[in-house]
Every structure is written in structure tokens, then in C-alpha cells.
Coordinates of C-alpha atoms and ligand atoms in Angstrom, one line a residue:
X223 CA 3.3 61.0 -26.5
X224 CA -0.3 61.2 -27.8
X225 CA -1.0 64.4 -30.3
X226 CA -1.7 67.1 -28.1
X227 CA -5.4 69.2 -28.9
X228 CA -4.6 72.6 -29.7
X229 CA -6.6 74.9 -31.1
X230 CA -4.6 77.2 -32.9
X231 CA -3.3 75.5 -36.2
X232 CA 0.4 74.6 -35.5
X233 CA 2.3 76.3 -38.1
X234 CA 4.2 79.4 -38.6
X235 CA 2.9 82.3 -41.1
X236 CA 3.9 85.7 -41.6
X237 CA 1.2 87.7 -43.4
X238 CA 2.4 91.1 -45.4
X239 CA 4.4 93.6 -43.4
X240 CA 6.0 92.7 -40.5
X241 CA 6.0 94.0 -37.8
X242 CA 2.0 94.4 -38.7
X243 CA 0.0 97.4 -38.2
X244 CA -1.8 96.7 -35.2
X245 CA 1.6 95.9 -33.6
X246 CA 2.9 99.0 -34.4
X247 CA -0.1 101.1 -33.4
X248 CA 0.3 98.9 -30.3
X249 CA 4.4 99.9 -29.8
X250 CA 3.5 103.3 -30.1
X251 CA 0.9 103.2 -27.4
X252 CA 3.6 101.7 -25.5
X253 CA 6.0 104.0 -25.7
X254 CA 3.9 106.8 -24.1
X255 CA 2.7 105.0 -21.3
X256 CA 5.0 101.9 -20.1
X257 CA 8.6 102.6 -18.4
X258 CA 11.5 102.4 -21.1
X259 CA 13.3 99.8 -18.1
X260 CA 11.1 96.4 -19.2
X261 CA 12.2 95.8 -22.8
X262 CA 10.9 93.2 -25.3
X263 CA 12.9 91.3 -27.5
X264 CA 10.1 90.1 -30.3
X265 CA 8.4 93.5 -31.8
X266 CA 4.8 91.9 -32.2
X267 CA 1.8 91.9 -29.7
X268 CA 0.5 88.4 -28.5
X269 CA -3.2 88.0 -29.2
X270 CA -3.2 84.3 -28.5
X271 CA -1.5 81.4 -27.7
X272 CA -1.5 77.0 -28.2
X273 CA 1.1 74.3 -27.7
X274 CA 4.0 75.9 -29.9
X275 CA 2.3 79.0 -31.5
X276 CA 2.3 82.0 -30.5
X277 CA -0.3 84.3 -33.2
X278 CA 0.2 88.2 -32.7
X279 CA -2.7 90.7 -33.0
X280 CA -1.9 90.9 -37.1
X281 CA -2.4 87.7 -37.5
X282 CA 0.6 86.3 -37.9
X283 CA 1.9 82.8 -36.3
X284 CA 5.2 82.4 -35.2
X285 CA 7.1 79.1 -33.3
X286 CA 7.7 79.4 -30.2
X287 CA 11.4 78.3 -29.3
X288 CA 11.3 80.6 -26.2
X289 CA 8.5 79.4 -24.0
X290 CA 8.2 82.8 -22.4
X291 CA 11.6 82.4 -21.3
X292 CA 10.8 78.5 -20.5
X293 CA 7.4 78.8 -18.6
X294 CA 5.0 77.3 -21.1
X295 CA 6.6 73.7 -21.1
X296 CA 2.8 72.2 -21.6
X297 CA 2.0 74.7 -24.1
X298 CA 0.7 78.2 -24.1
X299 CA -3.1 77.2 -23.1
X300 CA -2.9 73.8 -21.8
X301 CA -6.7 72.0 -22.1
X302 CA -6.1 70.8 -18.6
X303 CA -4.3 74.0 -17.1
X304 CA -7.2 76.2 -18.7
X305 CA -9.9 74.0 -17.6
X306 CA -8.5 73.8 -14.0
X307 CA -7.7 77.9 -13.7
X308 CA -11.6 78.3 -14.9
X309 CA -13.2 75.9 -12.4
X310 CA -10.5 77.2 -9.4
X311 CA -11.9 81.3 -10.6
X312 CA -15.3 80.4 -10.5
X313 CA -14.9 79.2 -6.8
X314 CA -12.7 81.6 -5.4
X315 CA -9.7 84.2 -6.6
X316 CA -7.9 84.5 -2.8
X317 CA -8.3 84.1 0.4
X318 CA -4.3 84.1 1.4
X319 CA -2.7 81.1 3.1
X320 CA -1.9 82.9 5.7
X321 CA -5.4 83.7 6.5
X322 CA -7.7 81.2 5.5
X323 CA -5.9 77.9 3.8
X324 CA -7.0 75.7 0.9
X325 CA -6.5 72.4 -0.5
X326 CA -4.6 73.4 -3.4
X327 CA -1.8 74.7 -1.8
X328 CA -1.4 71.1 0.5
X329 CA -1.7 69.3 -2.7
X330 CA 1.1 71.0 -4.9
X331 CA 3.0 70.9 -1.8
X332 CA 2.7 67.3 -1.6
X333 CA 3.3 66.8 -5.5
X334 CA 7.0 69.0 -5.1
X335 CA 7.5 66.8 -2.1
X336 CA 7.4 63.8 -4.3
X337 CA 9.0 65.1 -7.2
X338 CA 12.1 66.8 -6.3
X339 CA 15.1 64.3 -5.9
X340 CA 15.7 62.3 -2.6
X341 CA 13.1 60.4 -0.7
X342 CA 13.9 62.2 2.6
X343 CA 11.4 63.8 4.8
X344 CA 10.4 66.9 3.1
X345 CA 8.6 70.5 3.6
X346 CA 7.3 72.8 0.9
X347 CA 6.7 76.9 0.7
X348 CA 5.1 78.4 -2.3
X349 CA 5.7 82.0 -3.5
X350 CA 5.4 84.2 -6.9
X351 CA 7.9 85.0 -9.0
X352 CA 11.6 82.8 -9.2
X353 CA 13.3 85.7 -7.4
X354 CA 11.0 85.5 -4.3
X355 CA 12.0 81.8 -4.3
X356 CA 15.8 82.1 -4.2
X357 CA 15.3 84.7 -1.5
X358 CA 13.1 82.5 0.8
X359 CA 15.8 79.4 0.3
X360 CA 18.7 81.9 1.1
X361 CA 16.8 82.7 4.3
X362 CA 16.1 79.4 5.8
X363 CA 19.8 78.3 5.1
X364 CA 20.8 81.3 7.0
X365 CA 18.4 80.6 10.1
X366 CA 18.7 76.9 9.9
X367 CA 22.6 77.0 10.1
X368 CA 23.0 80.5 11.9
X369 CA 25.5 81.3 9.5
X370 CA 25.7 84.0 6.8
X371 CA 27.6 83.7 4.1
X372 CA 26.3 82.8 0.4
X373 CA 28.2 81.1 -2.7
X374 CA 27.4 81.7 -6.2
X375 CA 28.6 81.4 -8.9
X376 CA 30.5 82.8 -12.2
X377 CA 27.9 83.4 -15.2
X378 CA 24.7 82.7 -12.4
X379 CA 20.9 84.6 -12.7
X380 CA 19.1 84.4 -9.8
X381 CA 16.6 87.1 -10.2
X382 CA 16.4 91.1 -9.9
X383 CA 14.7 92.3 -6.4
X384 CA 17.7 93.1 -4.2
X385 CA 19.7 90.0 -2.6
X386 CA 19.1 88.4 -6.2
X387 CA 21.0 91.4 -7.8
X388 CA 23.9 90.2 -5.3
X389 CA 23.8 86.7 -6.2
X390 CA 23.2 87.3 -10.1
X391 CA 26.9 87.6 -12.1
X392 CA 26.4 90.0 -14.9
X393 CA 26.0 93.5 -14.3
X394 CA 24.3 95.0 -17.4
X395 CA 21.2 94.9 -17.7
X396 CA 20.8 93.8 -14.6
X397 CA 22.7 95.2 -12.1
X398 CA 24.3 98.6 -13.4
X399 CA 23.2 101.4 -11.6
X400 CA 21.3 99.5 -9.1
X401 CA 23.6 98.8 -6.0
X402 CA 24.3 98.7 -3.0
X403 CA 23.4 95.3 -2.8
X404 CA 23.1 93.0 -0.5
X405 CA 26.3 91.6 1.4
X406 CA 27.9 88.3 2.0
X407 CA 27.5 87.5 -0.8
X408 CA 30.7 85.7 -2.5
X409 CA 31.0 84.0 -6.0
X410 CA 33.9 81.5 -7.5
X411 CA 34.4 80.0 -10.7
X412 CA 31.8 78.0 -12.7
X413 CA 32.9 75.1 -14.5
X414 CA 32.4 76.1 -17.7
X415 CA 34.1 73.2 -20.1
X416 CA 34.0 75.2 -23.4
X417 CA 35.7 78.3 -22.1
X418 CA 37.8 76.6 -19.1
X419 CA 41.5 76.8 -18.9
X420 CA 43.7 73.2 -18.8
X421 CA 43.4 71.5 -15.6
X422 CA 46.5 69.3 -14.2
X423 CA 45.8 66.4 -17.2
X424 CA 44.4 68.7 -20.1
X425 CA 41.2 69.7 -20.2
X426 CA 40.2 70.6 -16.2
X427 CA 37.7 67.9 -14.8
X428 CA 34.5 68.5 -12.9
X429 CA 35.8 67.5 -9.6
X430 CA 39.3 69.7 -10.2
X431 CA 36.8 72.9 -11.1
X432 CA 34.6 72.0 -7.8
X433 CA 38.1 71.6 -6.0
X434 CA 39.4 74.9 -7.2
X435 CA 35.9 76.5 -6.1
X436 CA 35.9 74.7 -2.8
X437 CA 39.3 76.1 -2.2
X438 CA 39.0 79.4 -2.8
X439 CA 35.5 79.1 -0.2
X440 CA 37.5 77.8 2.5
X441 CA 40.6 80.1 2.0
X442 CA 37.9 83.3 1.5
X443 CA 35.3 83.0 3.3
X444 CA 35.6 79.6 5.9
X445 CA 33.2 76.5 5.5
X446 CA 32.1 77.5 9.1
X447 CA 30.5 80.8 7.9
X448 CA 28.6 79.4 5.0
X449 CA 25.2 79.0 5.4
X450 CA 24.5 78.1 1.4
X451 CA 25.9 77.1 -1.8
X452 CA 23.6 78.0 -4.5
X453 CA 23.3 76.8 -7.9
X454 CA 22.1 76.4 -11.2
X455 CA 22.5 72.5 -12.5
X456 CA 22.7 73.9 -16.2
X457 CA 23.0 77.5 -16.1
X458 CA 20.2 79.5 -17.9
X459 CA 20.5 82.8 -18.6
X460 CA 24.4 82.7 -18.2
X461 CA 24.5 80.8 -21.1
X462 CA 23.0 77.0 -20.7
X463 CA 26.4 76.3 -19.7
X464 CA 26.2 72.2 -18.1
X465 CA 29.2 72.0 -15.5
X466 CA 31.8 69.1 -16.5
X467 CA 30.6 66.0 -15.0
X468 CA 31.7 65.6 -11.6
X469 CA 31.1 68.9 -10.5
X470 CA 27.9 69.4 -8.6
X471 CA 28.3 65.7 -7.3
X472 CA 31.7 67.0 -6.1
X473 CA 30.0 70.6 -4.6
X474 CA 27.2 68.8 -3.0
X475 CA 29.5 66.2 -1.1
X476 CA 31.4 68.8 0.2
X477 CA 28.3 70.8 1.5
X478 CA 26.8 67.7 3.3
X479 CA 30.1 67.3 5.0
X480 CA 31.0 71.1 6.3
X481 CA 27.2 71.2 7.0
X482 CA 26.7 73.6 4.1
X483 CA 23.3 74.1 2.6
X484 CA 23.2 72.9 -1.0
X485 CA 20.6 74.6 -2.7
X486 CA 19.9 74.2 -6.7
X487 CA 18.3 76.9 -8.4
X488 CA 16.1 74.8 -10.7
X489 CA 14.0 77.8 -11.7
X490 CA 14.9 77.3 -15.6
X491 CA 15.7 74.0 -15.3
X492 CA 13.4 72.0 -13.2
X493 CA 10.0 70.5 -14.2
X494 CA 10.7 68.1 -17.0
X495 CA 12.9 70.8 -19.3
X496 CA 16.3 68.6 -19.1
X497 CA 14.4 65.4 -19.5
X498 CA 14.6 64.6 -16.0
X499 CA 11.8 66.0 -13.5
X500 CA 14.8 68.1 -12.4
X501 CA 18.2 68.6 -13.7
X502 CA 20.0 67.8 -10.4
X503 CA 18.8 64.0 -11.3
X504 CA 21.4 63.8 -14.3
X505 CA 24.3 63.0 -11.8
X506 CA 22.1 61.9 -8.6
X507 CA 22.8 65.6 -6.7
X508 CA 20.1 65.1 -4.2
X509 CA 19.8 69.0 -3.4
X510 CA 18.7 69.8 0.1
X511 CA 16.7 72.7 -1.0
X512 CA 15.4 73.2 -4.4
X513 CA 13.4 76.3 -5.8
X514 CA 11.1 76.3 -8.8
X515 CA 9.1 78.4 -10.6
X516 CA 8.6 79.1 -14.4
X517 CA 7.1 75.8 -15.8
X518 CA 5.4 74.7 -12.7
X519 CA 2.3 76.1 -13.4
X520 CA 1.9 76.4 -17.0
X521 CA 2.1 79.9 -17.2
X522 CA 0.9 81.4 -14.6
X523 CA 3.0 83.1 -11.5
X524 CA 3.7 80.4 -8.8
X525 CA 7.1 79.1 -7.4
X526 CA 8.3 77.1 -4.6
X527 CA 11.4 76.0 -2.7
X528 CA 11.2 72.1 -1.6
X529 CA 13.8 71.1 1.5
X530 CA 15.0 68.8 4.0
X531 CA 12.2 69.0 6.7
X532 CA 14.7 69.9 9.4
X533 CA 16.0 72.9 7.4
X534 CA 12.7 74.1 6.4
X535 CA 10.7 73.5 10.0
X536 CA 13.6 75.0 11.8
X537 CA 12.1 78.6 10.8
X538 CA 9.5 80.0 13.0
X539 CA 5.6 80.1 12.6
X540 CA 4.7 83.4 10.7
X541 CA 8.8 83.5 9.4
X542 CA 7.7 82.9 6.0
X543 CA 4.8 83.9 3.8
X544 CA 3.5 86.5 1.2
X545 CA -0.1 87.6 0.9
X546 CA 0.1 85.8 -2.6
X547 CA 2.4 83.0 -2.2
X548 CA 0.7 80.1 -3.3
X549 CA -2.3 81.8 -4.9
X550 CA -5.4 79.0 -5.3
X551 CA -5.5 80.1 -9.1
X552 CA -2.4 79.2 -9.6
X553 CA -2.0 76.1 -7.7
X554 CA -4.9 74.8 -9.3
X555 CA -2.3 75.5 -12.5
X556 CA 0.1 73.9 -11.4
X557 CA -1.9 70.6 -10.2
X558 CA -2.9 70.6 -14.1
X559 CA 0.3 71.1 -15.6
X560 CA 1.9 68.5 -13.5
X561 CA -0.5 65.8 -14.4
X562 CA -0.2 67.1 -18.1
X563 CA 3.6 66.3 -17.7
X564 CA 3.1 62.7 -15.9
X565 CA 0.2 62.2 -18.4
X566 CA 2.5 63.0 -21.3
X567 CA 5.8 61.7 -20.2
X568 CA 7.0 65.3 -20.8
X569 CA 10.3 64.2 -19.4
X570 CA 11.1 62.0 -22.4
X571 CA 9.6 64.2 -24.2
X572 CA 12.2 66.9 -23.4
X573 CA 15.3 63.8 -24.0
X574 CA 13.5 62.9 -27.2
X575 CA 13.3 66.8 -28.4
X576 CA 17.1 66.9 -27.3
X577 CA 17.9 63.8 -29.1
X578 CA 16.4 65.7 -32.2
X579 CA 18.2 69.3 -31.7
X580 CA 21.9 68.0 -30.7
X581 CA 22.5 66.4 -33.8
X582 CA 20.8 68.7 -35.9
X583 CA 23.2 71.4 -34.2
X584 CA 26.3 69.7 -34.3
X585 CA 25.7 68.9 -38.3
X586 CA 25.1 73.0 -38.6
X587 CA 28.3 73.2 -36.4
X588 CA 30.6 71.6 -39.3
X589 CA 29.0 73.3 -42.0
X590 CA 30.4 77.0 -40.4
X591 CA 33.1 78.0 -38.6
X592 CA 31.0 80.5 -35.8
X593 CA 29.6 77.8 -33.6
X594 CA 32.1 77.4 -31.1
X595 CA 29.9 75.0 -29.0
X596 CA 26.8 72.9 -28.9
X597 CA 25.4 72.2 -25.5
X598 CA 22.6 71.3 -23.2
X599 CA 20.7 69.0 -21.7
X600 CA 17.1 67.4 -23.3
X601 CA 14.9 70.8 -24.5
X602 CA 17.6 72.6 -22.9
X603 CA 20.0 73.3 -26.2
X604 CA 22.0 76.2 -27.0
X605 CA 24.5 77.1 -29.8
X606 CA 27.9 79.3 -28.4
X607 CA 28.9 82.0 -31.5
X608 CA 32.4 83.3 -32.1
X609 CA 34.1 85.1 -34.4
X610 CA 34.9 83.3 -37.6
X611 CA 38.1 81.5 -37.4
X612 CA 38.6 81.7 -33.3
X613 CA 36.3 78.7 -32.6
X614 CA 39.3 76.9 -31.3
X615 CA 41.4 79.7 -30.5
X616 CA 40.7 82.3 -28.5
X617 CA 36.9 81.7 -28.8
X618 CA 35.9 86.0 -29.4
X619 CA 32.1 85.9 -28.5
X620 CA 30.0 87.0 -31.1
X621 CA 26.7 88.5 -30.1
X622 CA 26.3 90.2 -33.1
X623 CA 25.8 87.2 -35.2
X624 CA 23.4 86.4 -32.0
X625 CA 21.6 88.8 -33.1
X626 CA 21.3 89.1 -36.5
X627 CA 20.3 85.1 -36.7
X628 CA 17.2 85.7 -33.6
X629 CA 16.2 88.7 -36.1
X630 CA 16.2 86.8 -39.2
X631 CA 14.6 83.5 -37.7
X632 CA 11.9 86.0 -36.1
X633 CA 10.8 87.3 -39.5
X634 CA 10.4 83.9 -41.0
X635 CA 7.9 83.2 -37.8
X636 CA 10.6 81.4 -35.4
X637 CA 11.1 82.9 -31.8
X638 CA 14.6 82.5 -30.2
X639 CA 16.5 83.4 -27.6
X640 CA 19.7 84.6 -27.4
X641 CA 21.5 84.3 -23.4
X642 CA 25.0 84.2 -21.7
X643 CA 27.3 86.4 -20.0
X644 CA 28.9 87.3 -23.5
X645 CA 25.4 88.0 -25.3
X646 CA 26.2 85.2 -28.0
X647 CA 24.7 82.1 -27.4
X648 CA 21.5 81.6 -28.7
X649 CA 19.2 78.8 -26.7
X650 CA 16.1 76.6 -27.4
X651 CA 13.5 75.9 -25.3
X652 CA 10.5 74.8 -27.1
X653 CA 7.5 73.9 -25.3
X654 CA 7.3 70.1 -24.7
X655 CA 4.4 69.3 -26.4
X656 CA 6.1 71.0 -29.4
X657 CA 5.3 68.1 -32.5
X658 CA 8.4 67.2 -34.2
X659 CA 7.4 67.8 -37.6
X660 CA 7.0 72.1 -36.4
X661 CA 10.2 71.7 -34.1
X662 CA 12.0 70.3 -38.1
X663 CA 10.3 73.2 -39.3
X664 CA 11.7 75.5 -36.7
X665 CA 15.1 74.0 -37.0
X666 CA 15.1 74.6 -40.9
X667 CA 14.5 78.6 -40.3
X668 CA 17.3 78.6 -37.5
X669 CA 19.6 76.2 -39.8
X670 CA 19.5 79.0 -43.0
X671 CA 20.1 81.5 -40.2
X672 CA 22.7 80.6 -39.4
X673 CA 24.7 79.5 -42.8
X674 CA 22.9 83.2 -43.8
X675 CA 24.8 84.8 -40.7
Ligands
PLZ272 N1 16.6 81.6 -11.1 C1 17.7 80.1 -12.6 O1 16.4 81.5 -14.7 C2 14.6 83.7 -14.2 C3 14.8 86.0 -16.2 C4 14.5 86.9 -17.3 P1 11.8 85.2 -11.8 N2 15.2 83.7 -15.5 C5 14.6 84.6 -16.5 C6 14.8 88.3 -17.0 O2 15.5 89.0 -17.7 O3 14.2 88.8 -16.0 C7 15.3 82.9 -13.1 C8 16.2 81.9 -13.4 C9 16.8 81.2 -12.4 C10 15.8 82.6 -10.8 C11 15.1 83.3 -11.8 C12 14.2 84.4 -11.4 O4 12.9 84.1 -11.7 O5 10.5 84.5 -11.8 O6 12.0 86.0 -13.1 O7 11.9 86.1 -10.6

């Protein structure tokens, strides 16, 4: 990788009080005037943002392990994404697809067609926000097999409108308070190798967890009712958790032969994070429908879901749409960012940045006895807590050392975040332009954290 240009000095510093002044004045403002619902988890105000820094309105810089929850893969303000968003606002802001069309929108369109796995005839539909994704896939499965059940999973996120609720696992925050929501939906076990019970030989394999999930389908539900199996191929907000090998492979086969839509939720995942263009690539899943979002367009709201041109050009003309779904702005992002991450090789970028994290992890992971697992895949990397002395027992989650280590990396200028159905894993996502010399840096900070913890 060449050294990215950034104009914002690539180093963390915290400057007198924290949080400062102005981010207090800023919180207070806040509290009158925006719903108590949305909550933060970092206590300073943004003022600006480059590659791997993100410098709040006080003036202090902080490095940014979060990525805005893994959007800003090619950095916070991208030369290219920034330059393309100015020349596509000077033109035009909107015209909706639907109304008039533009380029932009055919050439993303044909970029996810390339990109995604499998060299199969393809169709692309661009939306907003993740959530509006996972909705639109769920619908075209359901029209283009006339069926109506949907399979999730243990520990998934999907999103928060209404059928996302009923696909998402965890009930609080998410959920709680929220219902009804929507039905046929049905969820089986994840395999989850750090916290799964013995299979037949030991330690349950991939393809005995898919088996014991395809079983329960058929017995529960019937193949011939389901229109969809959805997935995550590492799980993000659930806890990064990367199904034993075998398992999606095993899922997917299954799907192509009962005629089951397999769709993989590579919202968090996708677009170079794993170090692979998408995460289904590590064990050749070739998805038939795939949503994105998040790092697609550098930052600012686009997603898509890529399919099997028979599945997606079974839905009728005017069956799908939005009046911002595949807003030029953003497309004209998202042409940037992808050529950023061709340009750059982001995705061995990502395997290089994970190739630095694992085994900086797993050494941390000796020195104390409260990471019970190191995991991920590329830029992907999380850290499991537990209670001291249960690591390889009866593994008691431990969010509040989750927290106490994101609060005491955040005042030395390092942003984590923490994930997982438990509230105690703590996961890295650095931006993929991140320089390894800042990502040492940010490791350091996380490293005393933890040993302080
Ligand atoms: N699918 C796999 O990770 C979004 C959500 C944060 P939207 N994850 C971050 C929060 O608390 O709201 C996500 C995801 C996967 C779907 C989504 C939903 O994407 O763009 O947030 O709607």
C-alpha cells in the first residue's frame, strides 16, 4: 500500500480535561433537544475527520478502532470519495431513480455485480441504510420462491425498522418494548466454536452445527416453506463470532438443493473488511443474494443487495424502490471508495492488519486470565472477556471489564467497540488505510487496558 494523504496529523492527543469544554456545552445542548432513545458511546463531539483520526471540537485526536461502526474502511475523508461527492453535488443532489435515472447508479450496479462472489448472471438494487437492504432481499426471496418463511440465526443483527427487529436475536436495546413484530420469522443455533457444546467427536464441527440447524428447519418449519436462510458470514454485532469451518459451505448446499434462498448479510462484513472483497469468499459460499452497506460508500448512506438474476428479475416493475435508494451523491461515493480499495489492495490490507492484531491479541491473551477468546477474520478482530478464572470453564461473560477497558483506551485517545449478545467482547475495526505504526500505537493503549482491567 502507498502512504495514504491525510490531512489531519495521524496521531492520538488528549489535551487537558477530558471530556473538553465545548463537548460538554455540546452534551448539554443535547440533552434538551435530541430523544434520550439514540445513545452515544464516545462522550466527545466530532469536528473533523482523516484516515484513522477522528479530532473532536476541543481539539483532541483520538484513533479510530471503530470506523463509525465499520463504514469508514478508506478513511473518514477519503481524497477520492471527497473529491467525487463535490463534483457529483455540484451537478445534481437528486433526481430519484425512479423518476429520472443516472449513470451512477448503472455503474455501482455493475461494480457489485462484479464484486460479489460467483460469476453468474447478476442484478443489482440500491437502498439507504443496511436495514432497508435486508428487508428488500427478504422480499424477493419471498416472491421469487412464493414461500414465506425466514431463518436466522442465534446471536444475528440485521437492523431495527420492523421485520429486522424479528430477524435481529437480542432483545435489549433493540427489541424490548418494541413488538409485535413481524412473523415467520424462525431462528436455530449459530455455530459459535468458543461457547459450543461437544459435538459426537469433541468439539462440534461446522457441518454437525449446520446439520443440527438444518434439522431443527426441516422438523420446525419444512424446507418447502422456506423462502430464505439469512446470514452473517462472521457475525458483527453478535459478537464477530466466525462459524467453525464447514458451516456456511454446509448451509448453502443445503439451500441450493431444497431451493432455499441463501442470502448473506454482508453488511459489516463485506467490502474488503475480512480481507476478502466479501467474507462469504473465505470458504467459496457463493451467496445467491448478498446485501451491503456500511463501507460501500465511504461514509455516506448507500446499500445494496446483489442476486441471482432470475431471483431478482422475478419481482415486478415498480416492486422495488425508495425515493432515495441509490442517491447520485452517494453513488458517486461509492464509485470512489471502490476504486480507493482496488487502488490500494485494501483487501490485503485488511489480512495484513489482521496478520498484525491476531498475534498481538493472543500474546495479551497469555499474559491474563479474562480473554477467553481471540477471533476474527483480517480487520475483523475481537477479544471475548470472562470472569477471571472461568476462561476454560464455564466461560461467565464479563462486560464489565468490556467496559471499563473501552473507557480507559478512550481517555488515552483510542476508540473501541465493545459487541455480542453477552455485552463483553470488545472488537477492532480500524479503517484500512490505518498505518501500522498508529494501529502499534493503538494496540499499546488497548494492551495496558487490558493488563490494567
Ligand atoms: N446487517 C450485519 O451489522 C448494522 C448497527 C448499530 P443499518 N450494524 C450496526 C446499531 O446499533 O444500530 C447492520 C449489520 C448487519 C444489517 C445492519 C443494519 O444496517 O445501516 O444500521 O440499517
Amino acid at each position: 500500500m502507498t502512504a495514504i494523504a491525510t490531512r489531519l496529523e495521524q496521531a492520538r492527543r488528549i489535551t487537558g480535561s477530558f471530556p473538553g469544554p465545548r463537548s460538554q456545552e455540546l452534551a448539554r445542548r443535547r440533552s434538551a433537544v435530541v430523544a434520550a432513545g439514540v445513545a452515544s458511546s464516545v462522550p466527545v463531539y466530532a469536528a473533523d475527520a482523516d484516515g484513522a483520526i477522528v479530532r473532536d471540537v476541543d481539539g483532541n485526536q483520538f484513533i479510530d478502532l471503530g470506523s463509525g461502526i465499520a463504514v469508514t474502511s478508506v478513511g473518514a475523508s477519503d481524497r477520492a470519495v471527497v473529491a467525487a461527492v463535490r463534483d457529483a453535488v455540484e451537478h445534481f443532489t437528486h433526481t430519484c431513480f425512479m423518476v429520472t435515472p443516472y449513470e451512477g447508479y448503472v455503474a455501482v450496479a455493475e461494480q457489485l455485480n462484479e464484486l460479489t462472489p460467483g460469476d453468474h448472471e447478476k442484478r443489482t438494487v440500491l437502498f439507504n441504510s443496511g436495514a432497508e437492504a435486508v428487508e428488500n432481499a427478504v422480499k424477493v426471496a419471498r416472491l421469487a420462491t412464493g414461500r414465506n418463511a425466514v431463518v436466522v440465526f442465534d446471536h444475528a443483527y440485521h437492523g431495527r425498522t420492523n421485520l429486522t427487529m424479528a430477524l435481529t436475536a437480542k432483545s435489549m436495546p433493540y427489541k424490548h418494548g418494541f413488538g409485535p413484530f413481524a412473523p415467520e420469522v424462525y431462528r436455530v443455533p449459530m455455530s459459535y466454536p468458543y461457547r459450543e457444546e461437544a459435538g459426537i467427536a469433541g468439539k462440534m464441527t461446522g457441518e454437525e452445527a449446520a446439520r443440527r440447524a438444518i434439522g431443527m428447519i426441516e422438523k420446525q418449519i419444512g424446507a418447502d416453506q422456506v423462502a430464505a436462510i439469512l446470514i452473517e458470514p462472521v457475525q458483527g454485532e453478535g459478537g464477530f463470532i466466525v462459524p467453525a469451518e464447514g458451516f456456511l459451505p454446509t448451509l448453502a448446499a443445503w439451500a441450493k438443493e431444497t431451493g432455499v434462498v441463501f442470502i448473506a448479510d454482508e453488511v459489516q462484513s463485506g467490502f474488503c473488511r475480512t480481507g476478502a472483497w466479501f467474507a462469504s469468499e473465505h470458504e467459496h459460499v457463493v451467496p445467491d443474494l448478498v446485501t451491503m452497506a456500511k463501507g460501500i460508500a465511504g461514509g455516506l448512506p448507500l446499500s445494496a443487495v446483489t442476486g441471482r438474476a432470475e431471483l431478482m428479475d422475478a419481482v415486478h416493475g415498480g416492486g422495488l424502490g425508495g425515493t432515495y435508494g441509490g442517491n447520485p451523491v452517494a453513488c458517486a461515493a461509492a464509485l470512489a471508495a471502490i476504486q480507493t480499495m482496488k487502488d490500494q489492495d485494501l483487501p490485503a490490507r485488511a489480512g495484513h492488519i489482521g496478520d498484525i492484531i491476531a498475534p498481538r491479541l493472543r500474546a495479551l491473551a497469555e499474559k491474563t486470565d479474562i480473554i477467553g477468546d481471540v477471533r476474527g477474520r483480517g480487520a475483523m478482530m475481537a477479544i471475548e472477556l470472562v470472569k477471571p478464572g472461568t476462561a476454560g470453564t464455564t466461560k461467565e461473560p464479563n462486560p464489565e471489564a468490556a467496559k471499563s477497558i473501552v473507557q480507559a483506551a478512550l481517555a488515552e485517545g483510542v476508540i473501541l467497540l465493545t459487541c455480542g449478545t453477552y455485552g463483553n467482547v470488545i472488537r477492532l475495526l480500524p479503517p484500512l488505510v490505518i498505518s501500522d505504526e498508529l494501529l502499534a500505537d493503538a494496540l499499546d493503549v488497548l494492551e495496558a487496558a487490558v493488563l490494567a482491567a
